[in-house]
mmCIF file of C-alpha atoms in Angstrom:
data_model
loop_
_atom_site.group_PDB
_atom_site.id
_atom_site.type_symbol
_atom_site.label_atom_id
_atom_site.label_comp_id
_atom_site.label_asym_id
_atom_site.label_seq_id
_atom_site.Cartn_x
_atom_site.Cartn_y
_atom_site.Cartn_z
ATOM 1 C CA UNK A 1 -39.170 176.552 93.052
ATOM 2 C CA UNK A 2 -41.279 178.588 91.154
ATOM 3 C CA UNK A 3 -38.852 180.971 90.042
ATOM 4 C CA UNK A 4 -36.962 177.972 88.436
ATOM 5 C CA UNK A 5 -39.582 176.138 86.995
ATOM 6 C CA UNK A 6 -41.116 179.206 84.980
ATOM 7 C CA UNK A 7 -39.347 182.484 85.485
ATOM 8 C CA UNK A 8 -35.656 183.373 85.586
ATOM 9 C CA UNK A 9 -34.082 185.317 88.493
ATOM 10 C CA UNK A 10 -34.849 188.695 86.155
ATOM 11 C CA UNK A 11 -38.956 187.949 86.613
ATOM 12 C CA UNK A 12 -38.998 187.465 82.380
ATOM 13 C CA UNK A 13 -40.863 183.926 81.680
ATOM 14 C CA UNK A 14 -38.237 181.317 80.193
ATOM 15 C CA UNK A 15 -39.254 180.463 76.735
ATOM 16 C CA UNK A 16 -39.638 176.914 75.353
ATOM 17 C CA UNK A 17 -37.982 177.399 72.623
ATOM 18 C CA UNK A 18 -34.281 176.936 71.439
ATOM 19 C CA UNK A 19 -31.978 174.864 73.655
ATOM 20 C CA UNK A 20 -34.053 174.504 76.449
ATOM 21 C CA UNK A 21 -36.920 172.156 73.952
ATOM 22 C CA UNK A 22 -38.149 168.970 75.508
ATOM 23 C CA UNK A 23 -35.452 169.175 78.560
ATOM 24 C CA UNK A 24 -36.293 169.181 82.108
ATOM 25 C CA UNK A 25 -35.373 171.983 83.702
ATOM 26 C CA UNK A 26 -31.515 171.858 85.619
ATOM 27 C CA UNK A 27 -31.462 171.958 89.383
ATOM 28 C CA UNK A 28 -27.884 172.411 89.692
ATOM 29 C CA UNK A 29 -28.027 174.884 92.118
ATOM 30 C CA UNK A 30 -28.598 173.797 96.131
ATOM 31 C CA UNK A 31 -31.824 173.649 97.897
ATOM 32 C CA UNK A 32 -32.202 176.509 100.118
ATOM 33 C CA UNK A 33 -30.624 175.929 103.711
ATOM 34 C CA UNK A 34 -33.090 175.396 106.885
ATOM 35 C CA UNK A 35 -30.761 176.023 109.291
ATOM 36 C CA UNK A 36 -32.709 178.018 111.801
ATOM 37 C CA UNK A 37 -35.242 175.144 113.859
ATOM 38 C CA UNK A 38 -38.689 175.520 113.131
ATOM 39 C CA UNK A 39 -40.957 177.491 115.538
ATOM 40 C CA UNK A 40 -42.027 175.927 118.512
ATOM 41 C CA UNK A 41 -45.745 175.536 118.746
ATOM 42 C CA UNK A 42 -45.480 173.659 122.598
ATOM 43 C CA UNK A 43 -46.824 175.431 126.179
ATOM 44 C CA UNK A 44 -46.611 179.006 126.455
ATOM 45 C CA UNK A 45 -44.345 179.663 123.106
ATOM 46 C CA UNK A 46 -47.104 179.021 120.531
ATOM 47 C CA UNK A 47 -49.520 182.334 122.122
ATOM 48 C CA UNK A 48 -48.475 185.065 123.882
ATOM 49 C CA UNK A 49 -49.988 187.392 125.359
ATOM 50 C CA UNK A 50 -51.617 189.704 122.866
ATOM 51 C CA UNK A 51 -52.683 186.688 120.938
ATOM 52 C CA UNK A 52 -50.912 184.268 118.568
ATOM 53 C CA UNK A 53 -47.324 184.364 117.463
ATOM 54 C CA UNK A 54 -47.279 186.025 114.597
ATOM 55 C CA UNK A 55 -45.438 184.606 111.298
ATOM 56 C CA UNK A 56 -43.317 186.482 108.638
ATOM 57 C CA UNK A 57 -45.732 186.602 105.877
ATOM 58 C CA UNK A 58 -48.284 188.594 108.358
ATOM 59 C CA UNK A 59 -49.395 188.979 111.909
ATOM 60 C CA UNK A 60 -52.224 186.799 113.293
ATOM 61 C CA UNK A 61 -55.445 188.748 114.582
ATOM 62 C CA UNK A 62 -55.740 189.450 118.283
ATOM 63 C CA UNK A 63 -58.682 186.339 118.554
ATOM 64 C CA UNK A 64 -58.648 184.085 121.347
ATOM 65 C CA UNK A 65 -58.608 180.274 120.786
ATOM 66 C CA UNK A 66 -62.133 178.795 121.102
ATOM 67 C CA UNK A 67 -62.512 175.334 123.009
ATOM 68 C CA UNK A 68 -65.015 173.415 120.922
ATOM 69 C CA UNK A 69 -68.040 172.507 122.894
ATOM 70 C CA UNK A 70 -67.706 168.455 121.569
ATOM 71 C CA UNK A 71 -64.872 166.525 123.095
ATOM 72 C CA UNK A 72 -62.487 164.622 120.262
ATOM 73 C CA UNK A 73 -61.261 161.428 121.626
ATOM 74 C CA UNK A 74 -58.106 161.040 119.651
ATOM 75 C CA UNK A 75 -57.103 157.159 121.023
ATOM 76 C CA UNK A 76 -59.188 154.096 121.149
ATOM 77 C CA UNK A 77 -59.771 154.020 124.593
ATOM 78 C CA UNK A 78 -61.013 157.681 124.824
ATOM 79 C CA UNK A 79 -63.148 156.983 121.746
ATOM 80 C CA UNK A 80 -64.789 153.937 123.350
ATOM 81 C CA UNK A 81 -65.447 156.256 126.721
ATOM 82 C CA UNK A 82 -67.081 159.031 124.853
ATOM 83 C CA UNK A 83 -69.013 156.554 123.036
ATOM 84 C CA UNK A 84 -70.302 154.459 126.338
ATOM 85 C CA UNK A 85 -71.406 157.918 127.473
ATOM 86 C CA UNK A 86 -73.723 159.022 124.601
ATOM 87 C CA UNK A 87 -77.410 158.793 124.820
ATOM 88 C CA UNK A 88 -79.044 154.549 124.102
ATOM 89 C CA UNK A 89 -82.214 153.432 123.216
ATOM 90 C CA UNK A 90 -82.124 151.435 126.479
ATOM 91 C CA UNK A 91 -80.041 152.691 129.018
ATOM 92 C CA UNK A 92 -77.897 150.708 131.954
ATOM 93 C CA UNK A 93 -77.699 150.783 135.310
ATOM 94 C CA UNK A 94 -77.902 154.451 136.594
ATOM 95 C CA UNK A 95 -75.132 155.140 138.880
ATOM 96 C CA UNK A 96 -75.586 157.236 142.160
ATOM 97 C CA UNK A 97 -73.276 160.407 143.290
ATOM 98 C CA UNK A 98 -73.003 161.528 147.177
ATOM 99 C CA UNK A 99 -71.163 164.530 148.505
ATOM 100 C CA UNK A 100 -71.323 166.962 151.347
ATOM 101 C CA UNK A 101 -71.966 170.283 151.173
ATOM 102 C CA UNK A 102 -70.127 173.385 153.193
ATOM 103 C CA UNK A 103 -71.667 172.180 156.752
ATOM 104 C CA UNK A 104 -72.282 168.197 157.180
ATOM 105 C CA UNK A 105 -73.435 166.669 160.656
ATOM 106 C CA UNK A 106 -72.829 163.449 161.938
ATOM 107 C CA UNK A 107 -76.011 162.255 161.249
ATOM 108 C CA UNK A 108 -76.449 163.026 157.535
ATOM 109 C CA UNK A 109 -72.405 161.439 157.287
ATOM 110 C CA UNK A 110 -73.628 158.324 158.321
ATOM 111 C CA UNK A 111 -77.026 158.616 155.921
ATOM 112 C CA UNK A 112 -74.962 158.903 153.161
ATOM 113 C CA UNK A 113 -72.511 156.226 153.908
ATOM 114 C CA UNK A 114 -75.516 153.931 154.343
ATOM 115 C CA UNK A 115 -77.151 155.160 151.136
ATOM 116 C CA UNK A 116 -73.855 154.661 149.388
ATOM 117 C CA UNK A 117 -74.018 150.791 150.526
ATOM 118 C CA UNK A 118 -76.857 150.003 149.233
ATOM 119 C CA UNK A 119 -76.131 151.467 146.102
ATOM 120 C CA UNK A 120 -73.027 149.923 145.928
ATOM 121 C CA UNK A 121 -71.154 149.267 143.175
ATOM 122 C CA UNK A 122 -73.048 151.614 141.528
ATOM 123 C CA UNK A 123 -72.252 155.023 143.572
ATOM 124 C CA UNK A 124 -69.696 157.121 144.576
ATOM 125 C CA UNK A 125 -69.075 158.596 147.706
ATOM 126 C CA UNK A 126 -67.301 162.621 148.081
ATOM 127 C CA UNK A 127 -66.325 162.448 152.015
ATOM 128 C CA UNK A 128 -64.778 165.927 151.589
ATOM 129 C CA UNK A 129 -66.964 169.115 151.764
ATOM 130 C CA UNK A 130 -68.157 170.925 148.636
ATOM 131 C CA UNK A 131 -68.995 174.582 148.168
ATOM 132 C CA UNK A 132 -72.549 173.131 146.691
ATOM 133 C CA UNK A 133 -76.067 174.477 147.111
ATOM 134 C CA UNK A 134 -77.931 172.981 144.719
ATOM 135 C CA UNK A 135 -81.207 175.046 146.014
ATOM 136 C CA UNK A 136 -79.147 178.484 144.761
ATOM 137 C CA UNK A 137 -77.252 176.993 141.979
ATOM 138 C CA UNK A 138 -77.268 173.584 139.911
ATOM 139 C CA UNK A 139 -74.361 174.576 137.088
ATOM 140 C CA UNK A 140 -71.795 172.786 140.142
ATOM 141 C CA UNK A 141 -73.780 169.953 140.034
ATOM 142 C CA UNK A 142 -74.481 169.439 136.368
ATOM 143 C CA UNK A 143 -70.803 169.579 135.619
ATOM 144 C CA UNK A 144 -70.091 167.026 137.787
ATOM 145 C CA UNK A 145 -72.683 165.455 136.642
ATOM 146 C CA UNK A 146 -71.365 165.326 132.569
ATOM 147 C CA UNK A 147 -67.696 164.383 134.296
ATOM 148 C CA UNK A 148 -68.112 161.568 135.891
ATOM 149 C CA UNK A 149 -71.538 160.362 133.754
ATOM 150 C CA UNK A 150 -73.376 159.944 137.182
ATOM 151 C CA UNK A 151 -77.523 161.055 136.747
ATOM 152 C CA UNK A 152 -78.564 160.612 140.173
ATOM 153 C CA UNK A 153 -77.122 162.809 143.055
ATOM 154 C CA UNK A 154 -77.232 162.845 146.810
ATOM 155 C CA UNK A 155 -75.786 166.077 148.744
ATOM 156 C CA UNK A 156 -76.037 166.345 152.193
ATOM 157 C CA UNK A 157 -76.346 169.587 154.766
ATOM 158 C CA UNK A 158 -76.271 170.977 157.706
ATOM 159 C CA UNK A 159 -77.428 174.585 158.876
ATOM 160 C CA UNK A 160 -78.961 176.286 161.700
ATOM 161 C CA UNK A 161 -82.411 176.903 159.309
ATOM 162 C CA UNK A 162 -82.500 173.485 157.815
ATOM 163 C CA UNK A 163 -80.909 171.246 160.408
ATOM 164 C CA UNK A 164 -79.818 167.792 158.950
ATOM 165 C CA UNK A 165 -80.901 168.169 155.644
ATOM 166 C CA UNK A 166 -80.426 166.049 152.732
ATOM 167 C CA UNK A 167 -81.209 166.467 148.877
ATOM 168 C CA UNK A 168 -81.982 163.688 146.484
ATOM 169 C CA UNK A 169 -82.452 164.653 143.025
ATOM 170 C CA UNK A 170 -81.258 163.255 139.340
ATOM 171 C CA UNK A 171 -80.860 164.719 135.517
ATOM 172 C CA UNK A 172 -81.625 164.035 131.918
ATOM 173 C CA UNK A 173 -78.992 164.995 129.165
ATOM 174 C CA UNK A 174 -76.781 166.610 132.128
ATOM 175 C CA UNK A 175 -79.452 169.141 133.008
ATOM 176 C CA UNK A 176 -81.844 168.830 136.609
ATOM 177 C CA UNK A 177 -84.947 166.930 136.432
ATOM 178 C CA UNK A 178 -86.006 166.716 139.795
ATOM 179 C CA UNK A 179 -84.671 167.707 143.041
ATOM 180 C CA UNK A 180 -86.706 166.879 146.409
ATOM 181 C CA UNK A 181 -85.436 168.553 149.602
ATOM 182 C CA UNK A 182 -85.776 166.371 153.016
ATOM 183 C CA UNK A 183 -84.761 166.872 157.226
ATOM 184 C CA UNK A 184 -83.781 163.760 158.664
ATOM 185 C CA UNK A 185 -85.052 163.233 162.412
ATOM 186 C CA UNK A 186 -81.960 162.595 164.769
ATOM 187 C CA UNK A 187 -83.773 161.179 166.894
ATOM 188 C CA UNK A 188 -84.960 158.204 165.374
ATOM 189 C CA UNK A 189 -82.299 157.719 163.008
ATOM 190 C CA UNK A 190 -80.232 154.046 163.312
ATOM 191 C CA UNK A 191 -77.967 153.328 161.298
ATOM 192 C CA UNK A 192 -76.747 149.849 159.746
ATOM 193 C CA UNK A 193 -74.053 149.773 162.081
ATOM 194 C CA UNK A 194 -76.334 149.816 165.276
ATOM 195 C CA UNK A 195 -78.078 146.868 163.484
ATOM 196 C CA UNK A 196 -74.642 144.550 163.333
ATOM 197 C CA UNK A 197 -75.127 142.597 165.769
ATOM 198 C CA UNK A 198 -74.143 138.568 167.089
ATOM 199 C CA UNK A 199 -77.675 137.999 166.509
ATOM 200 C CA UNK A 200 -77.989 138.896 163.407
ATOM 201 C CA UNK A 201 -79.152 136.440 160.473
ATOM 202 C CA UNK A 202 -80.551 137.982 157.416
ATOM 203 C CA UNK A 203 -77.445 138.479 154.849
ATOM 204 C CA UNK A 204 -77.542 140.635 151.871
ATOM 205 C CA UNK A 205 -74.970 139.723 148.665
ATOM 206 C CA UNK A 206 -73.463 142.662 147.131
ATOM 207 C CA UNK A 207 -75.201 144.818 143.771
ATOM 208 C CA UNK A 208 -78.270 142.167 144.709
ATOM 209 C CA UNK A 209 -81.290 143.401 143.674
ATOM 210 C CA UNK A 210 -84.278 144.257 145.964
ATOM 211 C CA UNK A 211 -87.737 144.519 146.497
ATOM 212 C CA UNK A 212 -89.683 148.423 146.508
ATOM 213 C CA UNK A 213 -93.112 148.674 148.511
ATOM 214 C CA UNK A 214 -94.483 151.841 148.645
ATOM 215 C CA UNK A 215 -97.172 152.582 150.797
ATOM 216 C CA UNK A 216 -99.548 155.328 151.452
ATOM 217 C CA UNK A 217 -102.369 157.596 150.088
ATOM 218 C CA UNK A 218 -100.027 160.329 148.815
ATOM 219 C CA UNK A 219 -98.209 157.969 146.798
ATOM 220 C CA UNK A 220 -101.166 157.772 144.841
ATOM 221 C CA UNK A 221 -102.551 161.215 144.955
ATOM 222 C CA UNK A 222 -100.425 164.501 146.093
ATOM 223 C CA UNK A 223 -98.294 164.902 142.245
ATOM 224 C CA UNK A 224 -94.595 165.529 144.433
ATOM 225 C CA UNK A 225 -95.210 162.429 146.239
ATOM 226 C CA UNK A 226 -95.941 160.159 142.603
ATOM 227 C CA UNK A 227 -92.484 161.700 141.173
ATOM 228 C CA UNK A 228 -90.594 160.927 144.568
ATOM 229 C CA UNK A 229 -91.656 157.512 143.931
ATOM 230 C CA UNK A 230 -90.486 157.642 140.533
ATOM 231 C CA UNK A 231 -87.148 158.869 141.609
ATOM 232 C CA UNK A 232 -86.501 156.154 144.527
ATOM 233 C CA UNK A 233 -87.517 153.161 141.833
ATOM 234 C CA UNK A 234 -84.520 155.144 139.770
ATOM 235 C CA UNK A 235 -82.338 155.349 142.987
ATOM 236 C CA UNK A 236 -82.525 151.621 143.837
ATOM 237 C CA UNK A 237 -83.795 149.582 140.857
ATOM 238 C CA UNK A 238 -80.537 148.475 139.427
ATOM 239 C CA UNK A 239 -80.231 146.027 136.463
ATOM 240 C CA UNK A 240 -83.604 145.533 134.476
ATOM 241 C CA UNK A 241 -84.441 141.807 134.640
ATOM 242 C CA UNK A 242 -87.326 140.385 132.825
ATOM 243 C CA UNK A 243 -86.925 137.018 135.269
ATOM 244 C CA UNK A 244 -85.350 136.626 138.421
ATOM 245 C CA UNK A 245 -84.270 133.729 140.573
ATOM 246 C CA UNK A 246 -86.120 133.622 144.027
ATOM 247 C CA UNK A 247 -83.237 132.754 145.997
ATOM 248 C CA UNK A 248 -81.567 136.210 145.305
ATOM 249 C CA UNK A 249 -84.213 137.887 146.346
ATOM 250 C CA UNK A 250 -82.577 138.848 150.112
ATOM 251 C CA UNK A 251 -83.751 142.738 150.900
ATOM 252 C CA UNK A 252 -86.789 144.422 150.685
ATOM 253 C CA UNK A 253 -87.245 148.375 150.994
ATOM 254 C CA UNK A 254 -89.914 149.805 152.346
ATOM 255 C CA UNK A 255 -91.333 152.861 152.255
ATOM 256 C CA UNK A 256 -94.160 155.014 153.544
ATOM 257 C CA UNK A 257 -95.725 158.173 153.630
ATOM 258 C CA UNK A 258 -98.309 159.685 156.005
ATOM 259 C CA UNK A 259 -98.985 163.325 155.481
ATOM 260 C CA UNK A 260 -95.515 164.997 154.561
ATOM 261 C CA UNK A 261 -93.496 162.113 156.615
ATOM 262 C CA UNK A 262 -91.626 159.774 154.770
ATOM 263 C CA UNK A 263 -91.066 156.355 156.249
ATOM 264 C CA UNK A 264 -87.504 154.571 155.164
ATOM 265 C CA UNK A 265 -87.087 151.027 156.420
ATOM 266 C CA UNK A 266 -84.606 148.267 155.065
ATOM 267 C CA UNK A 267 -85.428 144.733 155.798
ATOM 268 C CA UNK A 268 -83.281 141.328 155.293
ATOM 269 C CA UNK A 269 -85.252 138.439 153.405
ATOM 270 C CA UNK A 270 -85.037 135.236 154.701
ATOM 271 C CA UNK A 271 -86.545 131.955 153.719
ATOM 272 C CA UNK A 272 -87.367 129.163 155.725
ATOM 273 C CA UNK A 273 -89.459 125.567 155.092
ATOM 274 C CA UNK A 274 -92.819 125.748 154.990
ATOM 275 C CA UNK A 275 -93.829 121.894 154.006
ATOM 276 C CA UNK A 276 -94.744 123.356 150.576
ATOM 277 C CA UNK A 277 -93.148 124.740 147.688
ATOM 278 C CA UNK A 278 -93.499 127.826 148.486
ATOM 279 C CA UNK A 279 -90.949 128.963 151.115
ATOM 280 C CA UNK A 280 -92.107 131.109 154.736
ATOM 281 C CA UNK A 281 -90.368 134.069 154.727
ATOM 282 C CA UNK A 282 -88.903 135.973 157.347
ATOM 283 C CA UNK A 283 -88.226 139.778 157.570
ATOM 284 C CA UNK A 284 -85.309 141.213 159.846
ATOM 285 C CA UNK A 285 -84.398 144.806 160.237
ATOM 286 C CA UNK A 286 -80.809 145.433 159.023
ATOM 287 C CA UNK A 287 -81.142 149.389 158.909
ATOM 288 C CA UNK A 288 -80.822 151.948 157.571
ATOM 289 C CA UNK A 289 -84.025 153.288 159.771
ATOM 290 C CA UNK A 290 -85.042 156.644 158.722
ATOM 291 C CA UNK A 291 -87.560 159.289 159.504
ATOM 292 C CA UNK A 292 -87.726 162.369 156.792
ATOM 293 C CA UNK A 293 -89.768 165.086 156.743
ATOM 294 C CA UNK A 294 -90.457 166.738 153.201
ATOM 295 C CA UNK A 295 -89.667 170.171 152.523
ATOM 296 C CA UNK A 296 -89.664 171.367 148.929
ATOM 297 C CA UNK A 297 -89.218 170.466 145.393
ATOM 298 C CA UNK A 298 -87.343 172.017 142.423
ATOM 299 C CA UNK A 299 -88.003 170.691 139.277
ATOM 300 C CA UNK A 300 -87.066 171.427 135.301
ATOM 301 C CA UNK A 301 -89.193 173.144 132.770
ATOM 302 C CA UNK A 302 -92.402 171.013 131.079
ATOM 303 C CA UNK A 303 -90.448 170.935 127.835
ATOM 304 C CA UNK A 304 -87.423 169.198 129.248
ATOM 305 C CA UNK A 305 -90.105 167.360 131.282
ATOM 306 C CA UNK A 306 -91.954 166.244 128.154
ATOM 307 C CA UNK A 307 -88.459 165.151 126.083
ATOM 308 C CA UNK A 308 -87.392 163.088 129.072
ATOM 309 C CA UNK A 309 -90.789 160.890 129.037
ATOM 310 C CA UNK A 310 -90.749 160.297 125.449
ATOM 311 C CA UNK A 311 -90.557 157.104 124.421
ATOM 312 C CA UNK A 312 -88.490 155.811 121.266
ATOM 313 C CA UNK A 313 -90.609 154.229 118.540
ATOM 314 C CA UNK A 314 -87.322 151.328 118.679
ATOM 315 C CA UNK A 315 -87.192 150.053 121.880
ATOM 316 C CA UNK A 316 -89.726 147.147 121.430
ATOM 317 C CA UNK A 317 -88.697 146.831 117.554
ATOM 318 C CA UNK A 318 -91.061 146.489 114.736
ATOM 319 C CA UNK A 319 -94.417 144.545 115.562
ATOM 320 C CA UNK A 320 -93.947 141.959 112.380
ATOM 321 C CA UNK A 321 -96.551 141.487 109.648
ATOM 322 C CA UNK A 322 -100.178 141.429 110.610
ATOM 323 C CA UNK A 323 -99.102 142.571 114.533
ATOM 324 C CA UNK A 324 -99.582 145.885 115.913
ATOM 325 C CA UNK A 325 -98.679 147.810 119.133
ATOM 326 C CA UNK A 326 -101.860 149.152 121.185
ATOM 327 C CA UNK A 327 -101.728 152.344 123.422
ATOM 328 C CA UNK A 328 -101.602 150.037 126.558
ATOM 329 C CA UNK A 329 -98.543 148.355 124.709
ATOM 330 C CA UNK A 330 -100.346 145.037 124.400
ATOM 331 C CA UNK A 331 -98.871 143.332 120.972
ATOM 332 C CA UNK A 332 -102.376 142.734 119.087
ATOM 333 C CA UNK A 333 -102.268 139.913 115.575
ATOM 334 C CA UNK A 334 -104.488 138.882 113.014
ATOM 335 C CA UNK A 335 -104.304 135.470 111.772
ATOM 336 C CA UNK A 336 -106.259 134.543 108.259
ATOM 337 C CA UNK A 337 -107.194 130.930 108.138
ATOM 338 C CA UNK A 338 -109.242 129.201 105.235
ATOM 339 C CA UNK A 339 -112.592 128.672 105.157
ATOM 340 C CA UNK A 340 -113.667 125.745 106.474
ATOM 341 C CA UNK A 341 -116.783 122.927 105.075
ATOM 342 C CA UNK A 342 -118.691 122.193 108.453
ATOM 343 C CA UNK A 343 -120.108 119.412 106.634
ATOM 344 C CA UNK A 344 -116.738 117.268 105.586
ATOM 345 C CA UNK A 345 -115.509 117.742 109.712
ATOM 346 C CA UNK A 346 -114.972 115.246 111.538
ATOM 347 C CA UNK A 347 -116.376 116.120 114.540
ATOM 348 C CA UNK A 348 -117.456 114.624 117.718
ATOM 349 C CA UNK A 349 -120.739 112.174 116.850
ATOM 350 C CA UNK A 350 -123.210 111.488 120.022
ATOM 351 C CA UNK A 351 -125.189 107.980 119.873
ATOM 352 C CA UNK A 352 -128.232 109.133 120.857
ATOM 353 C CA UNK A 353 -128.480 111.024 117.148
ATOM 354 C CA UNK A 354 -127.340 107.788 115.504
ATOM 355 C CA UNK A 355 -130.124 106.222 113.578
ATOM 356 C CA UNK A 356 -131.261 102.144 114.235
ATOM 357 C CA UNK A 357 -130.842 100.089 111.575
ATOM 358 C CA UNK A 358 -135.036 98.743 111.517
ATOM 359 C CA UNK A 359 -135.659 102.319 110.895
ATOM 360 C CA UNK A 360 -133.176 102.616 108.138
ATOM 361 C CA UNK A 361 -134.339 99.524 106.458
ATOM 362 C CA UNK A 362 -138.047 100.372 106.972
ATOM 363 C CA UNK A 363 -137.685 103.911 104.975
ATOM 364 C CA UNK A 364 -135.748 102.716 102.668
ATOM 365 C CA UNK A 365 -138.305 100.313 101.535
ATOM 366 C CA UNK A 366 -141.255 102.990 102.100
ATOM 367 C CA UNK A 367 -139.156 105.353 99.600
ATOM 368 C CA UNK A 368 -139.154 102.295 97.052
ATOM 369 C CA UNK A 369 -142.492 101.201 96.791
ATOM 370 C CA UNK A 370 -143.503 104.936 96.243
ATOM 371 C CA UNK A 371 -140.949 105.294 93.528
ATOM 372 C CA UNK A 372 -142.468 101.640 91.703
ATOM 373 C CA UNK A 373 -146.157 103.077 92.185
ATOM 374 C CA UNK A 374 -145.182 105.827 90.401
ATOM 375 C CA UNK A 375 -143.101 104.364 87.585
ATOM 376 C CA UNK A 376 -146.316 102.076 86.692
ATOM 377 C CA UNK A 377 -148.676 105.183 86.830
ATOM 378 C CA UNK A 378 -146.304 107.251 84.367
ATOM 379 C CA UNK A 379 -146.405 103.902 82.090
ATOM 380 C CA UNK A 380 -150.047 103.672 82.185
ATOM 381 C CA UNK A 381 -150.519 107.249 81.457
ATOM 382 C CA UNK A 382 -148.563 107.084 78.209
#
């Protein structure tokens, strides 16, 4: 094209003047054939294996392709999932994830198939085994993690050293917060299935939410013990209400901690008449009943610590004009009002203060006379 626009097949420039003035130039001739197909750029063809496929006006350097590290969503529906996973201002429900690890007893199978109830819908449950120590290596787990947009993790074990062990633990931006390490006793483990019974009353509804009572000195004092309590109001607290109905509330959880025990019981609510308006309620064991004994802790660095706890300035919005936020979080106003006569009130007026109307009349006419004696001593004076 550019050879017949400007130059002729010789290389010298065609000149402007002569025959050729004010005429487009003639495309008589044919457009060059395309015969051949293009090149494929699909599977295998478009690299080989020193690199790319090299074109005819020069060969491609020997670089290998680099996978971005951001995901581009190129449909609506993959734009809307990548968007539901990015960080809020005020985050959802937190969903759950449970898995075995490389050696899984009975015991901790059923644990985790209880846990995974009352989690329910929230959770999802890996019934195959995992190459996963999360003690030795969390990359396995954070990838899963950023996959399936699950913060909170359960992985269960089983070895000869740590008999029936189970790990709780949960992330922040895909990378481990907190991870606490527990053996369950066999012994005085029941599951909710051994609690099934004819007898049974109490019924729990499905994603309900339930009561948390923690109990015991270490709650309050030992540090692992005050984060553990943080992460099992993050386990179970489900959808953020700021009201809720009392006849959904139908399960409590309970939990206690003597020493390094751990106490986990699960009781049904149910309400009966009392005669008043408040209801009597009635507690019923529905499992699962567990004993764990604490073993260690892993946790992330201070600095990833610190980010995590930070608040955004947003999340209660702006106080409004003449309204500010204390450090407790208490909203704090100042109202101006006009300033008021005291005098032109109308306030509340007691009869004993009133005065009698003798003792009116009498002072009045006291007041006069002196006035008159006066008037006729001012006369006489001038």
């Amino acid at each position: 094209i550019i050879e017949r626009m400007g130059k002729t097949n010789k290389g010298k420039p065609v000149s402007s003047k002569g025959s050729n003035k004010g005429k487009a130039p003639s495309h008589k001739g044919k457009a060059p054939s395309h015969k051949g197909k293009a090149p494929s750029h699909k599977g295998k063809d478009s690299f080989n294996k020193d690199g790319p496929a090299s074109h005819k006006t020069g060969s491609v350097p020997n670089v290998a392709p680099v996978a971005s590290s951001r995901k581009k969503a190129t449909s609506r529906r993959g734009k809307l999932a990548l968007r539901a996973r990015e960080s809020k201002t005020i985050e959802g429900v937190k969903t759950s994830l449970l898995m075995r690890g490389p050696n899984c007893s009975e015991v901790i199978k059923l644990v985790l198939k209880d846990l995974h109830k009352l989690k329910a819908p929230d959770s999802q449950l890996f019934e195959r085994k995992n190459e996963i120590r999360p003690f030795d290596d969390v990359a396995p787990i954070e990838n899963l993690a950023q996959k399936t947009d699950k913060p909170l993790f359960v992985v269960g074990t089983h070895t000869k050293k740590r008999p029936h062990n189970l790990i709780i633990g949960r992330l922040f931006d895909n990378q481990l917060l907190d991870m606490f390490e527990f053996g369950v006793d066999a012994e005085n483990f029941f599951s909710t299935q051994d609690f099934d019974t004819e007898g049974r009353k109490a019924v729990v509804k499905l994603s309900s939410k339930p009561l948390m009572i923690f109990q015991g000195e270490p709650f309050d004092n030992n540090p692992d013990f005050v984060v553990l309590k943080s992460l099992f109001l993050d386990f179970f607290r489900g959808v953020v209400l700021d009201k809720i109905n009392l006849a959904s509330v139908d399960h409590v959880i309970v939990v206690s901690a003597i020493d390094d025990k751990v106490y986990f019981r699960h009781y049904g609510i149910q309400l009966r008449k009392s005669g008043s308006k408040l209801p009597r309620t009635e507690l019923e064991e529905i499992g699962p009943h567990l004993d764990f004994t604490y073993r260690r802790r892993k946790s992330a660095d201070p600095e990833l610590q610190a980010v995590s706890m930070k608040q955004p300035k947003n999340v209660k919005g702006k106080p409004g004009k003449n309204k500010e936020i204390d450090k407790l979080g208490r909203t704090l106003g100042r109202v101006y009002a006009e300033r008021q006569d005291i005098g032109t009130m109308a306030l509340h007026k007691f009869t004993g203060l009133k005065k009698r109307k003798r003792d009116n009349e009498a002072t009045e006419e006291s007041q006069g006379g002196s006035k008159k004696g006066a008037v006729a001593m001012d006369t006489e004076d001038e």
